[in-house]
PDB file of C-alpha atoms and ligand atoms in Angstrom:
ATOM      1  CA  UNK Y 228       0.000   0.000   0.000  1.00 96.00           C
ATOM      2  CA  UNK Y 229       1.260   3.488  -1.273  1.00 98.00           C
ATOM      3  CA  UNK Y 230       0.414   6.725   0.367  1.00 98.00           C
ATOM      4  CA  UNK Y 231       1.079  10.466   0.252  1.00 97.00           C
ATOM      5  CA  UNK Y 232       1.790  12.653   3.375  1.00 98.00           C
ATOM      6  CA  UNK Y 233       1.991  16.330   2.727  1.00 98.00           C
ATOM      7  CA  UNK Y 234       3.448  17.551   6.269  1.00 98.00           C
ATOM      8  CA  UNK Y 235       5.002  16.104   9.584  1.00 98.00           C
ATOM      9  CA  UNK Y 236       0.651  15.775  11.107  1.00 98.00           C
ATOM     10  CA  UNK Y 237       0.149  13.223   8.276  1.00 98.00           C
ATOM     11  CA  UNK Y 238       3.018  11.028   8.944  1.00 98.00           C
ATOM     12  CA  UNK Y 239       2.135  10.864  12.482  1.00 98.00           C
ATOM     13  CA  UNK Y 240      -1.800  10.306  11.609  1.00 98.00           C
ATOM     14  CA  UNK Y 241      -0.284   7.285   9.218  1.00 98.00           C
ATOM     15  CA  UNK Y 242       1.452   5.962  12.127  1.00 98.00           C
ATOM     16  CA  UNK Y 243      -1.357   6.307  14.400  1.00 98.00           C
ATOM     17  CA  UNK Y 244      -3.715   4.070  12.247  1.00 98.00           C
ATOM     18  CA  UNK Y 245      -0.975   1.872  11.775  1.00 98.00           C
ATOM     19  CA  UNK Y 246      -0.501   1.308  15.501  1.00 98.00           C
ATOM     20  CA  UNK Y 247      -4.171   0.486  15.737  1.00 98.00           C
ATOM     21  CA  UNK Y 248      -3.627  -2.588  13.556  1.00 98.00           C
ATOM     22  CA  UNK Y 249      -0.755  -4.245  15.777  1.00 98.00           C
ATOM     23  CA  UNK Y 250      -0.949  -6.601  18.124  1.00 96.00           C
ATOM     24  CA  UNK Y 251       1.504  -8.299  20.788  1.00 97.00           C
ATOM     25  CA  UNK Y 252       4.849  -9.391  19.390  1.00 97.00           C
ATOM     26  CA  UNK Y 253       4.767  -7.479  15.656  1.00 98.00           C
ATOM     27  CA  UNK Y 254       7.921  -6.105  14.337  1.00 98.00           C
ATOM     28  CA  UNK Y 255       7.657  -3.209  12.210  1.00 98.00           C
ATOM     29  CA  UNK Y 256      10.773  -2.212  10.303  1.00 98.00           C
ATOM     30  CA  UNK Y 257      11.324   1.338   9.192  1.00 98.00           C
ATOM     31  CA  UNK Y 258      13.454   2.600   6.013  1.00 98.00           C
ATOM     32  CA  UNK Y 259      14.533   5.503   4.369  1.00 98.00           C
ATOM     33  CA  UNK Y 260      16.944   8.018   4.567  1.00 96.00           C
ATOM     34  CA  UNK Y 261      17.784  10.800   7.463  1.00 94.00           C
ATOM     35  CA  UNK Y 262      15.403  13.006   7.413  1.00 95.00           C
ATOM     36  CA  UNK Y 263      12.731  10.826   5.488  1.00 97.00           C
ATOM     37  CA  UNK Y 264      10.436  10.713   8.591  1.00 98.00           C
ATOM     38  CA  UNK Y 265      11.076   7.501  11.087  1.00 98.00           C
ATOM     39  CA  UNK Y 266      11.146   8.879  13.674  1.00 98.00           C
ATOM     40  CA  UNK Y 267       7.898  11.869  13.360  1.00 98.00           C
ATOM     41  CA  UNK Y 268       5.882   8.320  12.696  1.00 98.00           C
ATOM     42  CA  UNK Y 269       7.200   6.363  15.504  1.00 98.00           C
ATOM     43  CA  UNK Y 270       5.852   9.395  17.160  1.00 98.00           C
ATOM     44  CA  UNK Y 271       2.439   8.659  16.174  1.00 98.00           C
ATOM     45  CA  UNK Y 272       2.787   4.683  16.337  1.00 98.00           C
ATOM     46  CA  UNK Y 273       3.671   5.157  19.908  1.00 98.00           C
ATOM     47  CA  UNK Y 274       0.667   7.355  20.869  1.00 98.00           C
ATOM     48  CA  UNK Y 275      -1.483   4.459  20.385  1.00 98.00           C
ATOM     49  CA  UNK Y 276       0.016   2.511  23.556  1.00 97.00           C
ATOM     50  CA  UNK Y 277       0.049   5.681  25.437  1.00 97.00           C
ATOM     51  CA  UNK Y 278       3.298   6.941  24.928  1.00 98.00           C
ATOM     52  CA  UNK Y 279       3.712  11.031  25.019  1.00 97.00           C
ATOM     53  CA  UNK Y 280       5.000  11.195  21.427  1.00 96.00           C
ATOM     54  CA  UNK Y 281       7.656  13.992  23.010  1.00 96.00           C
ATOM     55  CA  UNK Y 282       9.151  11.096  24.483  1.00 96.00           C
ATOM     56  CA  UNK Y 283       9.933   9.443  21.388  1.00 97.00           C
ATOM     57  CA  UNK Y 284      12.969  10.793  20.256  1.00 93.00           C
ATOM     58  CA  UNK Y 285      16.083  10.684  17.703  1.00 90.00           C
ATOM     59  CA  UNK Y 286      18.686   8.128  18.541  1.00 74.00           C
ATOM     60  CA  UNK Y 287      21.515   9.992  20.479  1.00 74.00           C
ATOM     61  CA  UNK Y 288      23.038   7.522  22.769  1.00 76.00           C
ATOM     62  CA  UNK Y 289      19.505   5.266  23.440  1.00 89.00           C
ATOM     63  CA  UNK Y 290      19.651   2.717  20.921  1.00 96.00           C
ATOM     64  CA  UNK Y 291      16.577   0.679  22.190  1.00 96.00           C
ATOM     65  CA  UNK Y 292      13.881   3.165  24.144  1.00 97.00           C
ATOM     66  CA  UNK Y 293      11.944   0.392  26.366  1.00 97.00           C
ATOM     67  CA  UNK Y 294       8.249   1.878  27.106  1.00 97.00           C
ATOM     68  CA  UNK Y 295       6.775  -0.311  29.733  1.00 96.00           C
ATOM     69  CA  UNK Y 296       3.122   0.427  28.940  1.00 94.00           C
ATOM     70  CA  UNK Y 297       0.232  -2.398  29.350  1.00 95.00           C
ATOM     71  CA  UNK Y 298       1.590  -3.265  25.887  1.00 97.00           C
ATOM     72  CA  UNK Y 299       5.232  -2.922  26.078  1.00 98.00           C
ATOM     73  CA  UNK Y 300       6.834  -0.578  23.338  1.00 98.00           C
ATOM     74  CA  UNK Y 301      10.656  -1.025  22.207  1.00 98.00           C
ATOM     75  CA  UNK Y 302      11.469   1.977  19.745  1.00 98.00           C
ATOM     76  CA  UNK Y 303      14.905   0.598  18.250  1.00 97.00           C
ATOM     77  CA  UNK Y 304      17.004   3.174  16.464  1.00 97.00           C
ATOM     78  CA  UNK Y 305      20.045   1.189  14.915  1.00 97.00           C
ATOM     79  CA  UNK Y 306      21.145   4.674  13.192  1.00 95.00           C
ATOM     80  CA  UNK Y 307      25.048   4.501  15.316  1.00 93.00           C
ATOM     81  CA  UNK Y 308      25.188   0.781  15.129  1.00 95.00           C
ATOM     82  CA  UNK Y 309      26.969  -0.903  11.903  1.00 95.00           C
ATOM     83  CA  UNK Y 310      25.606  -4.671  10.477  1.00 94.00           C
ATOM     84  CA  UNK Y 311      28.311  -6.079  12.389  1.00 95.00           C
ATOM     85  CA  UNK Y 312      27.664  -4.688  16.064  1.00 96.00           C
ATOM     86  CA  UNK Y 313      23.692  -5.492  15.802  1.00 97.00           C
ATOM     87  CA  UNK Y 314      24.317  -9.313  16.897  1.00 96.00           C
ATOM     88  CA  UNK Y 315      25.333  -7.908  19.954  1.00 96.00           C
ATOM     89  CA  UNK Y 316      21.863  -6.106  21.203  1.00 96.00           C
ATOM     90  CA  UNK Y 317      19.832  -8.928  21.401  1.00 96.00           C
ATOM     91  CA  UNK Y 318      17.038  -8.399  19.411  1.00 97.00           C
ATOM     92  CA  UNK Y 319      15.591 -11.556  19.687  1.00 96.00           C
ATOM     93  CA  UNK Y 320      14.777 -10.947  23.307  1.00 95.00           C
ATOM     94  CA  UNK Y 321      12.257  -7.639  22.462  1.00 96.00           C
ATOM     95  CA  UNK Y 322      10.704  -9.605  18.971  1.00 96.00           C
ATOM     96  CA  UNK Y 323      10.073 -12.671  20.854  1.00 83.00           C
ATOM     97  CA  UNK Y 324       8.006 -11.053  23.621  1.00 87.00           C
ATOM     98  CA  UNK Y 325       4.733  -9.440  23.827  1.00 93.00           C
ATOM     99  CA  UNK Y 326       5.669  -6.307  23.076  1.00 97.00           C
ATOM    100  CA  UNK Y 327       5.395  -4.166  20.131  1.00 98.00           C
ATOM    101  CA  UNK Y 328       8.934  -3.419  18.527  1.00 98.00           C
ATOM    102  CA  UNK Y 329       9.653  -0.397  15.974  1.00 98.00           C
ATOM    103  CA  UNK Y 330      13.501  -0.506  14.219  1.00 98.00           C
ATOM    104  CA  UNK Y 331      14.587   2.537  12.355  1.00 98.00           C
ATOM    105  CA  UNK Y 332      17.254   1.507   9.769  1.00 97.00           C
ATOM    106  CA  UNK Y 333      16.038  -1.618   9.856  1.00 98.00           C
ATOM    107  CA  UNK Y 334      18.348  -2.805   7.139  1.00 97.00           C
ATOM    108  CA  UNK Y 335      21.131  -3.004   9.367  1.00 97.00           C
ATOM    109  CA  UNK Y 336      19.461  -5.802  11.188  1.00 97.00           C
ATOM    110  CA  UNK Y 337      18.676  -7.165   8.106  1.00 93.00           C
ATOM    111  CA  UNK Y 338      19.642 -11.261   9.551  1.00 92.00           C
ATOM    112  CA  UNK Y 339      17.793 -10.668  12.558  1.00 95.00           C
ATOM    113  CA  UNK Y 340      14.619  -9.450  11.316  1.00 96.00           C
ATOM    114  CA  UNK Y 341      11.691 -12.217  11.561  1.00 96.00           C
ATOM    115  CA  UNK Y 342       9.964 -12.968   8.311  1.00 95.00           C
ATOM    116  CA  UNK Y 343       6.532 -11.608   9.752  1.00 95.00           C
ATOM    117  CA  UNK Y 344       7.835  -7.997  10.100  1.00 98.00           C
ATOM    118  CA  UNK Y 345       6.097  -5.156   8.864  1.00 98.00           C
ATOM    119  CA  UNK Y 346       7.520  -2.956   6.524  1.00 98.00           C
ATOM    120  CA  UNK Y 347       7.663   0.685   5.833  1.00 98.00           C
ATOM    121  CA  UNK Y 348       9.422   2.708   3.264  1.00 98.00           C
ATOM    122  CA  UNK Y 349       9.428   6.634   3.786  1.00 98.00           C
ATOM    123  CA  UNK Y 350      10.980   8.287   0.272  1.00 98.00           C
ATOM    124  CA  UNK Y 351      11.320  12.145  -0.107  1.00 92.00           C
ATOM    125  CA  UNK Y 352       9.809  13.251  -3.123  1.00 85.00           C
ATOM    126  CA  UNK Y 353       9.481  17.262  -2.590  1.00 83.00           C
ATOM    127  CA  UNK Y 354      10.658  19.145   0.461  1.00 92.00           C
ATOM    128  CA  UNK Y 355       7.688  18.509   2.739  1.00 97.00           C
ATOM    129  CA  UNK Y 356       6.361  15.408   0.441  1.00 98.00           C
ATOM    130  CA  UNK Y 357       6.830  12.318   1.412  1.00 98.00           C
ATOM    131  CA  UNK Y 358       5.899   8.746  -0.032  1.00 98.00           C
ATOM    132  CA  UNK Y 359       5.386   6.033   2.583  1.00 98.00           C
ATOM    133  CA  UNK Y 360       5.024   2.290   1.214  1.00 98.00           C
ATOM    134  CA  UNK Y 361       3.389  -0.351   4.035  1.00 98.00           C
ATOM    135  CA  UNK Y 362       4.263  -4.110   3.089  1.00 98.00           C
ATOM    136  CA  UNK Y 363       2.997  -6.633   5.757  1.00 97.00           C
ATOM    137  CA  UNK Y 364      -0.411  -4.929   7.114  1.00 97.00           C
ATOM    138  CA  UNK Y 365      -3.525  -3.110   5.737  1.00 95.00           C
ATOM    139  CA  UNK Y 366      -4.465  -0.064   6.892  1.00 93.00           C
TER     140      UNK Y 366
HETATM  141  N1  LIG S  45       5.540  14.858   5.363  1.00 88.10           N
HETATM  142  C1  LIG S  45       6.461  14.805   6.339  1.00 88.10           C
HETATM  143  N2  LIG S  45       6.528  13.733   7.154  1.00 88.10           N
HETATM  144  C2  LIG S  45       7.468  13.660   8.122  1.00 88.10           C
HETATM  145  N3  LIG S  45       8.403  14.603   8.367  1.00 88.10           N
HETATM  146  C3  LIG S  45       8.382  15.687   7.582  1.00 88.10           C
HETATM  147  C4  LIG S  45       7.417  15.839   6.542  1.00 88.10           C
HETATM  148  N4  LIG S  45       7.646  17.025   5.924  1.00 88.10           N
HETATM  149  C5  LIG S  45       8.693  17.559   6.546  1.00 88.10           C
HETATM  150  N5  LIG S  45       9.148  16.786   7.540  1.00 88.10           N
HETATM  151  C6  LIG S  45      10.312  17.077   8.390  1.00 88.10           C
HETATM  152  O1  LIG S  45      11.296  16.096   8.114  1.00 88.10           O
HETATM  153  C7  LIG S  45      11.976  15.730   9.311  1.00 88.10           C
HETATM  154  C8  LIG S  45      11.816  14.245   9.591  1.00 88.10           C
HETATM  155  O2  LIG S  45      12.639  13.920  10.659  1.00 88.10           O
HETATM  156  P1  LIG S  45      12.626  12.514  11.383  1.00 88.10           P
HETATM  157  O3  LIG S  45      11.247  12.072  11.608  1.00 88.10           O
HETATM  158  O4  LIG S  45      13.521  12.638  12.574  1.00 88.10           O
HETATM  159  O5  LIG S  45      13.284  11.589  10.264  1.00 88.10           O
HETATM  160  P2  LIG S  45      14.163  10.270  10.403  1.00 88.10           P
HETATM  161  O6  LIG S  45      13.843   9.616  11.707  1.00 88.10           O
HETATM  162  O7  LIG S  45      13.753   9.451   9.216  1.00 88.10           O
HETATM  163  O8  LIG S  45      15.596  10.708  10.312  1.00 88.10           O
HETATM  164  C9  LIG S  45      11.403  16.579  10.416  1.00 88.10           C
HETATM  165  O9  LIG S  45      12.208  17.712  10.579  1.00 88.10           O
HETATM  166  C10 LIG S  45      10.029  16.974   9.871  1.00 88.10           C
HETATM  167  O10 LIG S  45       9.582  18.195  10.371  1.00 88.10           O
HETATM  168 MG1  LIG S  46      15.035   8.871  13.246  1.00 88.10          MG
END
């Protein structure tokens, strides 16, 4: 599924209908480049399970944000990790529970990653356009 989102309120609105459609133990993997929007629709994903969305924030030091709501919420920002230190986080703890887990630059975990995930694509087309492709779920 292909949509349009014209400013920072729709990406957030996208993610907020996605995170209605998840349930216990889904893995949703986010790509696209800096800038592309990850982290404005983990913002919205998050609001769902009752997370302040101004506690969502860009990976500085936090690789894996733990949210211990009534459904637990891992927001997993692999942005200052490389392919080769991911083994080392273990993943595999957070996808196999009953929490909800969100990766940013998901491709970096790309091994670890269960088959199930879902997938979303954020692609810049003008300055405040953006293109966001959801493999995995409908919305
Ligand atoms: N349609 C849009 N959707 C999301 N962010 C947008 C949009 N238009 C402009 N922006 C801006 O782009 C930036 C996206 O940043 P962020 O969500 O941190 O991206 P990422 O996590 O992918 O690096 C923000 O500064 C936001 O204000
Ligand atoms: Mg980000």
């Amino acid at each position: 599924m292909k949509l349009l989102s014209k400013n920072e309120d729709e990406t957030k609105d996208i993610g907020r209908k996605l995170g209605e459609k998840l349930k216990r133990g889904d893995v949703v993997c986010l790509y696209g480049e800096l800038g592309s929007g990850k982290t404005t629709m983990v913002k919205g994903l998050a609001s769902v399970f009752g997370i302040d969305e101004r506690d969502i924030t860009s990976a500085s030091f936090t690789i894996i944000a733990e949210y211990d709501e009534d459904v637990p919420f891992y927001h997993i920002d692999l942005y200052r990790v490389t392919s080769e230190d991911v083994p080392e986080l273990g993943l595999q703890e957070y996808f196999g529970g009953g929490g909800i887990s969100v990766i940013e630059w998901a491709e970096r975990a790309e091994g670890e990653i269960p088959e199930t995930s879902i997938k979303v694509s954020l692609n810049y087309t003008d300055d405040n356009i953006r293109e966001i492709e959801i493999t995995g779920i409908e919305l």
